[in-house]
Short mmCIF file of C-alpha atoms in Angstrom, two decimals:
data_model
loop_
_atom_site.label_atom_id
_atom_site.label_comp_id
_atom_site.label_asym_id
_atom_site.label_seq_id
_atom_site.Cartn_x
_atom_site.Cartn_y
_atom_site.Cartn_z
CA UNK Q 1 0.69 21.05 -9.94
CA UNK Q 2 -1.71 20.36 -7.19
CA UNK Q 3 -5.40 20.38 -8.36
CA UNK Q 4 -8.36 21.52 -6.41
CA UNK Q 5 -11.67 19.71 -6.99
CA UNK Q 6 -15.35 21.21 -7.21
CA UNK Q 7 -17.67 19.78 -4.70
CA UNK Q 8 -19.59 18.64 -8.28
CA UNK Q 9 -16.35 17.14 -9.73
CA UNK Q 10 -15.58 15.38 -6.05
CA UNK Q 11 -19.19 14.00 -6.49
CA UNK Q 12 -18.38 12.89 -9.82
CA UNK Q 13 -15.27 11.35 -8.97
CA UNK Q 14 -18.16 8.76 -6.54
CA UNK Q 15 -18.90 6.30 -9.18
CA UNK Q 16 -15.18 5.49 -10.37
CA UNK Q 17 -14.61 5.19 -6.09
CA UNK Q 18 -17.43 2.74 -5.98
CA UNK Q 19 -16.95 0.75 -8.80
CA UNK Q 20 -12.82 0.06 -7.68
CA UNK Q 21 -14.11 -0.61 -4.36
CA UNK Q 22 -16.43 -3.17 -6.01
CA UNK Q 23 -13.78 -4.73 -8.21
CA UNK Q 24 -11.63 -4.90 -5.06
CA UNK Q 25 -14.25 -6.92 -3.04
CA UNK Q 26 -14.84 -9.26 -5.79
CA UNK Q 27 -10.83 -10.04 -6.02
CA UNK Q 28 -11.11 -10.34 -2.00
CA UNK Q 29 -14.04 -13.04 -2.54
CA UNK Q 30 -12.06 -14.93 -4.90
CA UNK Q 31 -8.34 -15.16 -3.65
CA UNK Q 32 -8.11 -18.39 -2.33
CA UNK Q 33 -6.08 -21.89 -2.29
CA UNK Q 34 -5.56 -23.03 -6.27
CA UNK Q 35 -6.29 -19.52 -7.91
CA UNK Q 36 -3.69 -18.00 -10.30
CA UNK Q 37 -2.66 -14.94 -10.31
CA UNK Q 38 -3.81 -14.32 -14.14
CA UNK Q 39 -7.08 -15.88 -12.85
CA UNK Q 40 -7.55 -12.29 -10.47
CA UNK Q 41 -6.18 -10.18 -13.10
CA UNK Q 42 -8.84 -11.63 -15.72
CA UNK Q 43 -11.91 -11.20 -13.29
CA UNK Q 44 -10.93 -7.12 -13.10
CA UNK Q 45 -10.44 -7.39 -16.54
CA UNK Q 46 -13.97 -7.97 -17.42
CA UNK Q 47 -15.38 -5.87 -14.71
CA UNK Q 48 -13.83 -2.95 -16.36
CA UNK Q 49 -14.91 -4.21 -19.85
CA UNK Q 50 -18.38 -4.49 -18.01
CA UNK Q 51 -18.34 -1.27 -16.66
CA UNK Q 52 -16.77 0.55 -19.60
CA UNK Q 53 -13.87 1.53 -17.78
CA UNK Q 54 -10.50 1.91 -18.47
CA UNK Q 55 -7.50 0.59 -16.99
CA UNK Q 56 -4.98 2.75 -15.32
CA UNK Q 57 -2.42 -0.07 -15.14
CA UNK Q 58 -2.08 -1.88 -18.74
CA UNK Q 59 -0.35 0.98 -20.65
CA UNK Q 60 1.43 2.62 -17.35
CA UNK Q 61 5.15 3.14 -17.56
CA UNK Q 62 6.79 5.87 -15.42
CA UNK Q 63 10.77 5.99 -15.41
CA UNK Q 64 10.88 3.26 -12.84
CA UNK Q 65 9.12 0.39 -14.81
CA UNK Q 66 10.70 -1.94 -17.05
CA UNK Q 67 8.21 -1.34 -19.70
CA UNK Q 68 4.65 -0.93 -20.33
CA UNK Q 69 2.78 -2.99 -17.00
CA UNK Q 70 0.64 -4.80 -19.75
CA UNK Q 71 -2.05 -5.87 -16.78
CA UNK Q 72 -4.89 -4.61 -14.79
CA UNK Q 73 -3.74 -5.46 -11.21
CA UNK Q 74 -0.45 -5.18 -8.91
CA UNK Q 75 -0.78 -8.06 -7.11
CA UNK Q 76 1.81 -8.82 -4.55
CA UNK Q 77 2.66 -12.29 -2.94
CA UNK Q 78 4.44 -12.32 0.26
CA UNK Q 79 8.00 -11.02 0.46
CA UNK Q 80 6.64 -8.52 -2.70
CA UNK Q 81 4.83 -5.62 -1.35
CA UNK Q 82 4.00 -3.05 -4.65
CA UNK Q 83 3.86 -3.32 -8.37
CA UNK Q 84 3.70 -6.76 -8.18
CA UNK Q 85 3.25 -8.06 -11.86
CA UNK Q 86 0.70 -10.69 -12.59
CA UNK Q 87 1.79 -14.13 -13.69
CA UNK Q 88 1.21 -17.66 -13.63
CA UNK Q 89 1.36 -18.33 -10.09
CA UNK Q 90 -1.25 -20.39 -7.73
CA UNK Q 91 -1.70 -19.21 -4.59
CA UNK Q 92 -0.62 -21.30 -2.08
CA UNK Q 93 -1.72 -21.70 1.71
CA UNK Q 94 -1.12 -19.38 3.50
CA UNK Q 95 0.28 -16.61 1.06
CA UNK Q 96 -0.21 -13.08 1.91
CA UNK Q 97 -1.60 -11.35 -1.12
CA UNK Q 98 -1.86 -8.17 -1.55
CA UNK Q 99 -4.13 -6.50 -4.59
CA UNK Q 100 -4.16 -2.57 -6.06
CA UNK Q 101 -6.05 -1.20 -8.37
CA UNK Q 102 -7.17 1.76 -9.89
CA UNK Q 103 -9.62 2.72 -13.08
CA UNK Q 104 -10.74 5.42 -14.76
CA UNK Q 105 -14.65 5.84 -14.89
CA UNK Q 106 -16.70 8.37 -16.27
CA UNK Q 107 -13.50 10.80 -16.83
CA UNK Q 108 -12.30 10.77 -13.09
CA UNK Q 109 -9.67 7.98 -11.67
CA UNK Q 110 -10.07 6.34 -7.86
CA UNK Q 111 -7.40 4.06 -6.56
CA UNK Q 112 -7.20 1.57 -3.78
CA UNK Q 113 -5.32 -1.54 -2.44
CA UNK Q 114 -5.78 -4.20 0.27
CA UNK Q 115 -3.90 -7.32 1.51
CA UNK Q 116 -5.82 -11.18 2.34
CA UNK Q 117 -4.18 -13.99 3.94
CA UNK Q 118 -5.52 -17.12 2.03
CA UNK Q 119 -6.24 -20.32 3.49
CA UNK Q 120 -4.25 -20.68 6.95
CA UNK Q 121 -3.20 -17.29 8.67
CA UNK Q 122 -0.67 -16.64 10.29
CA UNK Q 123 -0.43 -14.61 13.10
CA UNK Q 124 2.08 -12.36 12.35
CA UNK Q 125 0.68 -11.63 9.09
CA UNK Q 126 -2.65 -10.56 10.00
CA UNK Q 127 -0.63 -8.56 12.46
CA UNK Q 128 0.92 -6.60 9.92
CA UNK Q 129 -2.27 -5.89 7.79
CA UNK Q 130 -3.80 -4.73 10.71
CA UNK Q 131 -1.31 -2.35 11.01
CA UNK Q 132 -1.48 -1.07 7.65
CA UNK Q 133 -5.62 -0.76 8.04
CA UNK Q 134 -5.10 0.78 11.17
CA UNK Q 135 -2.25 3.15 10.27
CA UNK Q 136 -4.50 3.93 6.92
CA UNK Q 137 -7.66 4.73 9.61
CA UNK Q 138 -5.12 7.38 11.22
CA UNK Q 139 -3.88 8.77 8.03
CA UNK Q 140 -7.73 9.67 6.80
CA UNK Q 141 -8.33 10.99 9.92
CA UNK Q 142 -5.40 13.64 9.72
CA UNK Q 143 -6.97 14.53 6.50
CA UNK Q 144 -8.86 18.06 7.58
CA UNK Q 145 -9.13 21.41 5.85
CA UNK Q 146 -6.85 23.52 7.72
CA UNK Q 147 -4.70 20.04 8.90
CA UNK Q 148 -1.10 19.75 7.30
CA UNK Q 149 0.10 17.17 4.81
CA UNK Q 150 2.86 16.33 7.25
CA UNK Q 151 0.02 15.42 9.81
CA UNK Q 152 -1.16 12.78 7.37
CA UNK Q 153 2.05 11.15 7.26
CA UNK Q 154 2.91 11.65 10.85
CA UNK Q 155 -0.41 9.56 11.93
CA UNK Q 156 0.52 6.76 9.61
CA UNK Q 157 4.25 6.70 10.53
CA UNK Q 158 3.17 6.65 14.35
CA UNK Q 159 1.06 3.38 14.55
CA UNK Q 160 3.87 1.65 12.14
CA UNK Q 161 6.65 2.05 14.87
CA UNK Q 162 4.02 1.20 18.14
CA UNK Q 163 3.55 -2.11 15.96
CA UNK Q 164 7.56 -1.85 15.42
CA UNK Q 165 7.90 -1.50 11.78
CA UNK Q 166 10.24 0.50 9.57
CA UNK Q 167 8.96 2.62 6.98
CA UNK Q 168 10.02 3.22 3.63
CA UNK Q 169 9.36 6.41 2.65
CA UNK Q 170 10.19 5.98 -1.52
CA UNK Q 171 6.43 5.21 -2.50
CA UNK Q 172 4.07 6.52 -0.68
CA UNK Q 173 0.12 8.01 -1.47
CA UNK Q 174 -0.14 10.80 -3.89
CA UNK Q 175 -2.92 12.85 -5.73
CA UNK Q 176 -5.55 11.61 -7.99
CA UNK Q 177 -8.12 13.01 -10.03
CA UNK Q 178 -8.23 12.83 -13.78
CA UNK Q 179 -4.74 10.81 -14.11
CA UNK Q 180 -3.69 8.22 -11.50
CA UNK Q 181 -0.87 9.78 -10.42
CA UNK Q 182 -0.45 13.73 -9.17
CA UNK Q 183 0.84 16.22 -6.67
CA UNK Q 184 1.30 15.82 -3.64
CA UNK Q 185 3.47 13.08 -2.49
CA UNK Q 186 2.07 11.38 0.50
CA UNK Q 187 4.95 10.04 2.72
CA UNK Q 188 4.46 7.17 4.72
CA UNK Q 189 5.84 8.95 7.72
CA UNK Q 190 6.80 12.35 8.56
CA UNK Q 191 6.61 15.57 10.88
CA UNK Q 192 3.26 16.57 11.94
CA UNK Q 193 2.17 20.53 11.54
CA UNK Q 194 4.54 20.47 8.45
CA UNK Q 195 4.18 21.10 4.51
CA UNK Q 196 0.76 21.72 2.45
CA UNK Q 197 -1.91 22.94 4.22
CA UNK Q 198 -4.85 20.92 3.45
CA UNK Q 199 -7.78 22.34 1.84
CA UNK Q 200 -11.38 21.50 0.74
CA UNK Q 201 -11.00 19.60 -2.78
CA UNK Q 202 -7.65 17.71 -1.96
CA UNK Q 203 -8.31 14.24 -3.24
CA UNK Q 204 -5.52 12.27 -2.19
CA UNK Q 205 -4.16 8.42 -2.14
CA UNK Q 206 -3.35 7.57 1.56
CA UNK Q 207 -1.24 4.22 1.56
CA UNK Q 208 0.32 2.59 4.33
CA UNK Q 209 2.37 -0.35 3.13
CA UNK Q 210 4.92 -1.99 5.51
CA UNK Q 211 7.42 -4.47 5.68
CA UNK Q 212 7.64 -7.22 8.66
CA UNK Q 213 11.69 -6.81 9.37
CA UNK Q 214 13.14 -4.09 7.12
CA UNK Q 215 12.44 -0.67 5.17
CA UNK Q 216 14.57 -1.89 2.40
CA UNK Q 217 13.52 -3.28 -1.02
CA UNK Q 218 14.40 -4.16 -4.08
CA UNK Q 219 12.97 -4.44 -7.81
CA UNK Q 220 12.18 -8.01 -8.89
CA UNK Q 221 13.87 -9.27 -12.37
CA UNK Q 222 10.27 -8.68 -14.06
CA UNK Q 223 10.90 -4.90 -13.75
CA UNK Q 224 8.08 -3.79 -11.50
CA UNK Q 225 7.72 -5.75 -8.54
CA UNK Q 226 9.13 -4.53 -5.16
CA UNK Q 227 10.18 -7.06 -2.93
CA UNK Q 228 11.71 -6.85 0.76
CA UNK Q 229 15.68 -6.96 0.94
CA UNK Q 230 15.51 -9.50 3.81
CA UNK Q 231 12.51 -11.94 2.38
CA UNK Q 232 9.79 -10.65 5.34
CA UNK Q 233 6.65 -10.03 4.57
CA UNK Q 234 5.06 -7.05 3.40
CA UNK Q 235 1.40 -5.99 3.72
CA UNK Q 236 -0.38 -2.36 1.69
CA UNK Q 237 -3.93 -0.81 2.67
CA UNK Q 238 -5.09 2.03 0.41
CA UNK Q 239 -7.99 4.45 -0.04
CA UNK Q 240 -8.70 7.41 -2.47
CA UNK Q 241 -10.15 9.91 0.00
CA UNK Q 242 -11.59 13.69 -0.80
CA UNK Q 243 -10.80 16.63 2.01
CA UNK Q 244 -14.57 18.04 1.86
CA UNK Q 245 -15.29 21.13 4.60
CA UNK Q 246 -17.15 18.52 6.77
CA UNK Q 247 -14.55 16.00 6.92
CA UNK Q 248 -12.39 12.95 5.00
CA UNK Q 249 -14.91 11.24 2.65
CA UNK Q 250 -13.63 7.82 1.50
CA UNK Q 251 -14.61 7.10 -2.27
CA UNK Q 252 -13.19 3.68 -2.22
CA UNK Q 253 -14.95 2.65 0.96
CA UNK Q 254 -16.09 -1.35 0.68
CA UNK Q 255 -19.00 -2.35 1.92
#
């Protein structure tokens, strides 16, 4: 069931936006050459306990996970894209990482995700996070009362094949609010002027995630991670964004 918010509950939904935008920039400051993985998961760790938070991650197990996750961060290495599973792994020059996460503060639940190249880039992978910050910039702008869902999806799906990528449309963004996961699914690419008309109190995931060569992936033996069929690259921007009457407002921004 799709959920309308308040403009008082979207308000209170601000704090849990802020504070997983926070977390995120923290994880962005300290991914570099010789951290572990469990080394990133720990640091969120704490900032929930500091926050008194609560993960949305540790005890999460829909039909297509293993088992319980059992951590506080997907964090994805290279050829894995989503639901990458902490472990004890140091990043390495020029790995492309990227990092969800989402919380619950104060009752309400905000989710967002963002890839980092660390040490030496490469130029085809910060050509493939662009696209997934720019295709996520089009997505939020499609997100208007009186706009279509299919208009969301459309934007997003548009800049991923001018940059020539495929798009897998299996996991896409989807509706938050008190639980991390809810109605609607938000494809990844789509018809525009089709499905759900949008209205005020829509708070939605929009996430682009993309794949350098292929569409196609594949779960990794530890039961959650998604990896490319063909080895590329992958790359995954996301926001938590509210449809308000005057326009998209992002609760995950980063300063």
């Amino acid at each position: 069931m799709i959920e309308l918010k308040t403009p008082t509950e979207v308000a209170q939904m601000r704090p849990a936006g802020r504070f997983v935008a926070s977390v995120l920039t923290a994880l962005k400051d300290k991914a570099a050459v010789g951290v572990n993985l469990l080394e990133l998961d720990e640091l969120a760790h704490q900032m929930i306990r500091d926050a008194g938070a609560t993960s949305c991650y540790i005890d999460y197990h829909p039909s297509f996970g293993a088992m319980p996750f059992g951590k506080v961060l997907c964090t994805s290495v290279n050829d894995a894209v989503l639901h990458g599973l902490p472990y004890d792994y140091v990043l390495q020059d020029g790995d492309l990482l990227s990092v969800d996460f989402a919380a619950e503060l104060e009752g309400w639940v905000s989710d967002s995700a963002l890839s980092v190249i660390v040490g030496t880039e490469r130029p085809e992978d910060r050509r493939l996070i662009e696209a997934t910050e720019v295709a996520l910039a089009a997505g939020i702008e499609e997100a208007r009362v009186g706009n279509k869902l299919g208009d969301i999806s459309w934007a997003i799906g548009e800049v991923a094949h001018q940059y020539g990528y495929l798009v897998n449309t299996d996991f896409g963004g989807h509706g938050v609010g008190r639980t991390m996961h809810g109605e609607p699914h938000v494809p990844n690419d789509g018809r525009a002027h089709r499905g759900l008309k949008l209205k005020a109190g829509l708070v939605i995931a929009i996430e682009p995630w993309f794949l350098a060569t292929t569409d196609e992936i594949y779960t990794d033996p530890d039961g959650w991670t998604l990896r490319s069929a063909d080895s590329s690259r992958g790359a995954h921007s996301e926001h938590t964004v509210a449809i308000t009457p005057s326009g998209p407002l992002v609760l995950t921004a980063r300063d």
